[in-house]
CSV table of C-alpha atoms in Angstrom, one decimal:
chain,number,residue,atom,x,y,z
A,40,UNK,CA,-2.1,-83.9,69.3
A,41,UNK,CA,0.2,-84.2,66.7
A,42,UNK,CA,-2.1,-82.2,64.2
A,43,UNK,CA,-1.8,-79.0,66.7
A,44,UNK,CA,2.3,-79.5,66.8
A,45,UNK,CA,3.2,-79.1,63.4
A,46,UNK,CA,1.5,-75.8,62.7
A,47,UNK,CA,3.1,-74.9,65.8
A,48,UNK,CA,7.0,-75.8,65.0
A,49,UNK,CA,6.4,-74.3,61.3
A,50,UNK,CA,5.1,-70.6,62.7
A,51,UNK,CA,8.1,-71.0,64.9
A,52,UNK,CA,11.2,-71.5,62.3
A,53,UNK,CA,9.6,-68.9,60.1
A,54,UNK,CA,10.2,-66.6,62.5
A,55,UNK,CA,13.3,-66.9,63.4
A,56,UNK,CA,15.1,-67.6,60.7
A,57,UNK,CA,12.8,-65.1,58.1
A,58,UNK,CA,14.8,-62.0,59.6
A,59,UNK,CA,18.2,-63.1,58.8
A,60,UNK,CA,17.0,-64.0,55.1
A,61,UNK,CA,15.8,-60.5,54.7
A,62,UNK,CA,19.2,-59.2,56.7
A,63,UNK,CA,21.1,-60.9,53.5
A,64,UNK,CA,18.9,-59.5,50.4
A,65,UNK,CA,19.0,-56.1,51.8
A,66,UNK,CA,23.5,-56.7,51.7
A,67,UNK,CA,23.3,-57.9,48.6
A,68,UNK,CA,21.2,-55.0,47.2
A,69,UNK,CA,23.8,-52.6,48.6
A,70,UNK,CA,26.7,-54.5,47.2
A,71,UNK,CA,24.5,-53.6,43.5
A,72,UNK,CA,23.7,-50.5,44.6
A,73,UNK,CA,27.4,-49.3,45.2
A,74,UNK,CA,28.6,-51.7,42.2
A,75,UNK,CA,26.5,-49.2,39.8
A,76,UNK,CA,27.3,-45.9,41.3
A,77,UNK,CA,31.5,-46.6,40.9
A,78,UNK,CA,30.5,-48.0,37.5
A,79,UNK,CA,28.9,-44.2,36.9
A,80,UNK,CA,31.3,-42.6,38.6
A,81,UNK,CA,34.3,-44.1,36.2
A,82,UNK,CA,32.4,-43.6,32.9
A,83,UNK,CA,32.0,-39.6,34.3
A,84,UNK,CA,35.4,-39.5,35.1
A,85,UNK,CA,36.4,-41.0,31.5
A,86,UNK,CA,34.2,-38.4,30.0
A,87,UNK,CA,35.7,-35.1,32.4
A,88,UNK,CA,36.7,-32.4,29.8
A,89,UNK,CA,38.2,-30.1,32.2
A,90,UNK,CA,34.9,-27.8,32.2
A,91,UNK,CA,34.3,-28.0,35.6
A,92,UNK,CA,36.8,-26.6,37.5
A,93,UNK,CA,35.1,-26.9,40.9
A,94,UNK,CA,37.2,-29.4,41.9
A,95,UNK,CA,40.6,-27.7,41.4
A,96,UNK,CA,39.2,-24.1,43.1
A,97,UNK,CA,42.0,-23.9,45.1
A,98,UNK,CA,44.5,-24.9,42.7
A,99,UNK,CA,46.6,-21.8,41.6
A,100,UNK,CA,48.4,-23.4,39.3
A,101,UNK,CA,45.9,-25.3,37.8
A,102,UNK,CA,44.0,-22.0,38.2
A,103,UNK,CA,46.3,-19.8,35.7
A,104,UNK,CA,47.1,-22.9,33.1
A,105,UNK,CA,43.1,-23.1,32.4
A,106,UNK,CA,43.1,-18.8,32.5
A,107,UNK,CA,45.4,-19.4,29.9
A,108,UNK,CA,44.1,-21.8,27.8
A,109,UNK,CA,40.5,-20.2,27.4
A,110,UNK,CA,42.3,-16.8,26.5
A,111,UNK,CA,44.8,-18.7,23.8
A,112,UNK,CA,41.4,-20.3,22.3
A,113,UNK,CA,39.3,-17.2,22.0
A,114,UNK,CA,42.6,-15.0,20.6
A,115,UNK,CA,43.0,-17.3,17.9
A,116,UNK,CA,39.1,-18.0,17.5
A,117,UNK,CA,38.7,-14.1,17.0
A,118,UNK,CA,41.6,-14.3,14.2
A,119,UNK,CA,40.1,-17.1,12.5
A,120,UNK,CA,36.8,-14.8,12.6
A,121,UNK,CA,38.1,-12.2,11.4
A,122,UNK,CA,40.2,-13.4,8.5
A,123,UNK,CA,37.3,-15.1,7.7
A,124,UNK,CA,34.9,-12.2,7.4
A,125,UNK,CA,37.5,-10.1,5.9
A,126,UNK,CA,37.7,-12.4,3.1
A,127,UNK,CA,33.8,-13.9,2.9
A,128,UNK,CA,32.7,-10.6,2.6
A,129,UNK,CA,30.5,-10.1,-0.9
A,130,UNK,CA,32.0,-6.3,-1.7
A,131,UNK,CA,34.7,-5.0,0.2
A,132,UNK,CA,35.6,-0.8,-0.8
A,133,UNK,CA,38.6,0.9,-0.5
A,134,UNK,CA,41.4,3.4,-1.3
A,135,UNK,CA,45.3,2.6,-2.2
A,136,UNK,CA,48.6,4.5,-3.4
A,137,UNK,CA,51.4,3.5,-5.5
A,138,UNK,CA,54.9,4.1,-5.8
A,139,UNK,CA,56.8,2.5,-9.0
A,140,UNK,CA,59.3,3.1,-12.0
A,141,UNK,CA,58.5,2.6,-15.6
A,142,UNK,CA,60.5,2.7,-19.0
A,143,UNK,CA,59.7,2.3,-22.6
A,144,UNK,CA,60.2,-1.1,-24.9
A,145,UNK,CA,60.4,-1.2,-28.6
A,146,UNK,CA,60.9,-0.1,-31.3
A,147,UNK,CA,63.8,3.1,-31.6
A,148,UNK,CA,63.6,3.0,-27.9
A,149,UNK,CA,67.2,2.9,-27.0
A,150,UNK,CA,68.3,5.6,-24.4
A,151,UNK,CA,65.0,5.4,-22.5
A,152,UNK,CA,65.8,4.4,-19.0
A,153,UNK,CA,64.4,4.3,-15.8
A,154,UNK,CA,61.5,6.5,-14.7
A,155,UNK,CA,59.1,7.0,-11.9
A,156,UNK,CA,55.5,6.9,-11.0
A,157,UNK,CA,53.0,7.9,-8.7
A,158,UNK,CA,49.0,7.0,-8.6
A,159,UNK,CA,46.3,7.2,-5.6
A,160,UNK,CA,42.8,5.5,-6.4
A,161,UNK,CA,40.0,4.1,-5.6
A,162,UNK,CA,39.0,-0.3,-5.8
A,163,UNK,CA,36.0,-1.9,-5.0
A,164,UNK,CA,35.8,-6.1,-5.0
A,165,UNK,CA,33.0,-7.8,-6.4
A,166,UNK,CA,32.2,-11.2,-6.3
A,167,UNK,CA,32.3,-13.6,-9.3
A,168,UNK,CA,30.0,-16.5,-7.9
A,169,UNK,CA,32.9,-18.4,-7.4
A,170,UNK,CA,34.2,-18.8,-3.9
A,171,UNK,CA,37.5,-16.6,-3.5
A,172,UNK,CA,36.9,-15.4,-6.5
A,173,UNK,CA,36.6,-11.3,-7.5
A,174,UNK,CA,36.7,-8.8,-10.1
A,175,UNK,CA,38.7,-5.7,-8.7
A,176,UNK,CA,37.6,-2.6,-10.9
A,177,UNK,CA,40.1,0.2,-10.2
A,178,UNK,CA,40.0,4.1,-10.7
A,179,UNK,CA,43.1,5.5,-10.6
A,180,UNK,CA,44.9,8.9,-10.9
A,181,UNK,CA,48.8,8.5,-12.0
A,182,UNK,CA,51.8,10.9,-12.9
A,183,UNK,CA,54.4,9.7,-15.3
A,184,UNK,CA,57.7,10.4,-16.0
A,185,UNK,CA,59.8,9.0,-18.3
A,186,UNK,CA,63.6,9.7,-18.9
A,187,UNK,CA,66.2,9.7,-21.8
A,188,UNK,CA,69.5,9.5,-22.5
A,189,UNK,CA,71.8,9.3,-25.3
A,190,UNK,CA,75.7,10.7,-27.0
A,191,UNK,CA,75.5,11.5,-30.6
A,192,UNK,CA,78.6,12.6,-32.4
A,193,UNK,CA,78.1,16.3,-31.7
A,194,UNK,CA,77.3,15.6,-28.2
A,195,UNK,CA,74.6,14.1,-26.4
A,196,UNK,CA,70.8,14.6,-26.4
A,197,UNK,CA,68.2,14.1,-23.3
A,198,UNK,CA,64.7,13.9,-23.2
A,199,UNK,CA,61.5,13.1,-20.8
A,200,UNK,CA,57.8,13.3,-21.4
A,201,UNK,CA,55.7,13.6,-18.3
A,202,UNK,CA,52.1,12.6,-18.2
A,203,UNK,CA,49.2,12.8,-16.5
A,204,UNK,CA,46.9,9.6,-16.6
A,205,UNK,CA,43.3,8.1,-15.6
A,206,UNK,CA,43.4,4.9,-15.6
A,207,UNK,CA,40.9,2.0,-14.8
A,208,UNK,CA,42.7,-1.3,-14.1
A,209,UNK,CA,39.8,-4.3,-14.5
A,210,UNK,CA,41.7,-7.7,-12.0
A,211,UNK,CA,40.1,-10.6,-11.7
A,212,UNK,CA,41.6,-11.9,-8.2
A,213,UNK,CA,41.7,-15.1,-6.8
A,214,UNK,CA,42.5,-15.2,-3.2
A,215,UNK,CA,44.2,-17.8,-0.8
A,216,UNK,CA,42.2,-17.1,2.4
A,217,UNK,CA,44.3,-19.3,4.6
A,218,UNK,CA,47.9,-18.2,3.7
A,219,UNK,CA,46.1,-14.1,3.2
A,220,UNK,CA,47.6,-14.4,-0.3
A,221,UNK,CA,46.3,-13.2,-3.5
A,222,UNK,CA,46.8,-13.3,-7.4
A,223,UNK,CA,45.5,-11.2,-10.0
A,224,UNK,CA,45.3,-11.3,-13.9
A,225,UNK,CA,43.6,-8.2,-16.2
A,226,UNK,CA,43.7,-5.1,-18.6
A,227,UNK,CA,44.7,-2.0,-17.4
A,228,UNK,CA,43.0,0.7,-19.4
A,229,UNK,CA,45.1,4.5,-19.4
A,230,UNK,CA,43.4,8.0,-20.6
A,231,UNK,CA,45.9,10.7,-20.7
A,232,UNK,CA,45.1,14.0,-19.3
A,233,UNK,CA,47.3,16.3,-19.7
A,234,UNK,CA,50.8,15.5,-21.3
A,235,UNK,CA,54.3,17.3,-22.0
A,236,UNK,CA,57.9,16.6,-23.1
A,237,UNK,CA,61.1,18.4,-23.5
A,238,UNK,CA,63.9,17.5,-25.8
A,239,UNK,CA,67.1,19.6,-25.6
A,240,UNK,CA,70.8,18.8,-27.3
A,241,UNK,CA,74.1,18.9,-25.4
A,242,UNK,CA,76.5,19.9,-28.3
A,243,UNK,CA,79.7,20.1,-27.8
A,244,UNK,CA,80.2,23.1,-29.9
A,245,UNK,CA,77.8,25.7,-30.1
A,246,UNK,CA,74.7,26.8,-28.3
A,247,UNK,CA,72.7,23.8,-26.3
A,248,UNK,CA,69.0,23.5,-27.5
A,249,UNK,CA,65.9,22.5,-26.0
A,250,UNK,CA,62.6,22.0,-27.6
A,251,UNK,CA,59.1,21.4,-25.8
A,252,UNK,CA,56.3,19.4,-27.2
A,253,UNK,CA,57.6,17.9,-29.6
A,254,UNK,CA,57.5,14.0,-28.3
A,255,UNK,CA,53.5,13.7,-29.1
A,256,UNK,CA,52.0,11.5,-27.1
A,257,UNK,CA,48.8,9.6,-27.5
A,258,UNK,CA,45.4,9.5,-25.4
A,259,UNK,CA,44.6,5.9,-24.9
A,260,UNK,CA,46.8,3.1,-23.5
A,261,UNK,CA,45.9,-0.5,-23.4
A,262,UNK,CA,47.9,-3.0,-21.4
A,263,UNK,CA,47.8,-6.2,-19.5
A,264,UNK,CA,48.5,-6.3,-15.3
A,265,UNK,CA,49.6,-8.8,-12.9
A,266,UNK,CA,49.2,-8.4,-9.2
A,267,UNK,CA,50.5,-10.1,-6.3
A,268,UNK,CA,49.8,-9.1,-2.8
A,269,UNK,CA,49.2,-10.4,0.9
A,270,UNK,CA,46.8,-9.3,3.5
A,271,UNK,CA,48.6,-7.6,6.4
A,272,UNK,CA,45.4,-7.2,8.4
A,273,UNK,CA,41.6,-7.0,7.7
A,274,UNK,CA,41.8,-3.4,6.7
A,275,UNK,CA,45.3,-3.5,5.2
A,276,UNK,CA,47.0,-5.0,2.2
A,277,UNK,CA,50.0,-4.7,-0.2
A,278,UNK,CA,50.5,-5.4,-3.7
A,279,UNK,CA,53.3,-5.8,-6.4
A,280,UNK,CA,51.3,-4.9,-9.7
A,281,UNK,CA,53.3,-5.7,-12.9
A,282,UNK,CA,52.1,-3.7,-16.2
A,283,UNK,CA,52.9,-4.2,-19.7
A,284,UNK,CA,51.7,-1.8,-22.7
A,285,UNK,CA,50.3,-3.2,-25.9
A,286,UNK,CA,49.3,0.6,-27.8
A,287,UNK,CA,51.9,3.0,-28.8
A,288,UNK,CA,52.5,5.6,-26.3
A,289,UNK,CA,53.6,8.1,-29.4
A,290,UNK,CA,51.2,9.7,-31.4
A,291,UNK,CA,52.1,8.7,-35.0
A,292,UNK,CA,49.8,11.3,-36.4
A,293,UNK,CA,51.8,13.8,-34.8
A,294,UNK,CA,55.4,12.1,-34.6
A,295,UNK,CA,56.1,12.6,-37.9
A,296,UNK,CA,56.5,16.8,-37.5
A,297,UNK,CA,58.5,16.0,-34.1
A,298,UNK,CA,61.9,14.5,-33.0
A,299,UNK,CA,62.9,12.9,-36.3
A,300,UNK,CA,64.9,10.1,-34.5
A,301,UNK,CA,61.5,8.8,-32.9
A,302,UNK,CA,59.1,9.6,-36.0
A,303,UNK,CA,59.1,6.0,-36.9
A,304,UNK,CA,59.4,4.8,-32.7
A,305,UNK,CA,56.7,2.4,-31.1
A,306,UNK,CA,56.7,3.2,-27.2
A,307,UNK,CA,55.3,0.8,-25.3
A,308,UNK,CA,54.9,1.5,-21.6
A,309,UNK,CA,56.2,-1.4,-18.8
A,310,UNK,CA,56.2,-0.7,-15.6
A,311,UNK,CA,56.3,-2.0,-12.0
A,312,UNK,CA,54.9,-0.8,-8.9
A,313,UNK,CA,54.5,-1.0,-5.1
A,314,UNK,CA,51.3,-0.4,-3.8
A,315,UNK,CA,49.3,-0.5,-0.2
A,316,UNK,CA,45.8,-0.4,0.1
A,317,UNK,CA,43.6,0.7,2.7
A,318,UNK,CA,39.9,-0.8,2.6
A,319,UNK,CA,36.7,-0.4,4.7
């Protein structure tokens, strides 16, 4: 009898009390389950970078700060571009014009003052291999004039010489992409075209005279240039462009059966001018 009652009160706790063990797993596997989803839901929230927007859809506020923001970020993204293909590009053509003043430096170059200048061109920028780093080869048409002025004891003398050059200016440039800045350092080679003068004496008695052609100039000029500029936009730039003469402006072949008081003169040409270039 007592064999048949044991099975009997065993069958009967395992049923009622097997129910209420399962009843506390399954809790406890919710109280995981919901542990690990706000643990997820905090490490999103760490990692929210404003990208989704969803969220805030009825936010106006919000709405026209984010509006903003993208439109500040692709403004200055497109500048950054920009500058940066303006400058990166291998060869980079163009045209530019010049306005400047000049004078002579020497010897027997007293009384020459202040000229003025014109020149329109052509420039082209090829690279060097190193990075912001060009040679700028130059072709250039200019118009010179150069002005004197001096008393004598009988009265006073003037003079000018006015010439017509080509000129091929060789710069090697190296350029500060981030501040748009550049420097430049070369030889600015000058072929006279045509060339005149006109020498005429203010006396104080007698007749005034004035003689033509008889300042001879040469036909080749060799000098050294310095250039200074800044990039206004990708297609525009300006330049300060410093030139100093090393060859003799006067012919001394021919000087000899001009003016007498520049027969034994050594003109070298300085000048300085303002330039803007356009480039394509």
């Amino acid at each position: 009898m007592k064999s048949r009652i044991a099975p009997f009160l065993a069958a009967t706790f395992l049923a009622v009390f097997t129910p209420s063990f399962a009843d506390e797993f399954d809790e406890f596997d919710n109280d995981n389950s919901a542990v690990s989803a706000g643990s997820s839901g905090s490490a999103e929230g760490t990692s929210y970078d404003g990208s989704q927007a969803s969220e805030f859809a009825d936010d106006e506020e919000y709405a026209a700060e984010y509006a903003q923001y993208k439109k500040e970020k692709t403004s200055k993204a497109e500048i950054n571009r920009q500058r940066t293909e303006g400058f990166a590009r291998s060869i980079l053509l163009g045209v530019h014009a010049n306005l400047g003043i000049n004078t002579l430096i020497g010897q027997d170059t007293d009384g020459w003052g202040l000229g003025f200048q014109g020149s329109a061109g052509v420039l082209v920028t090829l690279p060097l291999g190193v990075k912001n780093l060009n040679m700028v080869p130059e072709l250039v048409f200019s118009y010179r004039h150069y002005s004197y002025a001096a008393e004598t004891d009988f009265g006073d003398d003037e003079a000018s010489i006015d010439i017509m050059m080509f000129e091929i200016p060789l710069i090697v440039r190296y350029t500060f992409a981030d501040y748009n800045f550049f420097v430049g350092l070369g030889l600015n080679l000058g072929l006279k075209l045509t060339g005149s003068s006109e020498f005429t004496q203010n006396l104080d008695m007698g007749d005034d005279e004035t003689r033509t052609n008889t300042i001879p100039t040469t036909g080749f000029e060799l000098g050294a240039a310095l250039d200074i500029g800044y990039m206004l936009t990708r297609w525009v730039q300006v330049n300060i462009r410093a030139v100093q003469g090393f060859t003799n402006l006067l012919n001394p072949t021919l000087a000899s059966g001009g003016e007498k008081k520049f027969a034994d003169a050594n003109f070298l040409t300085s000048y300085v001018q303002l330039g803007v270039s356009m480039l394509f």
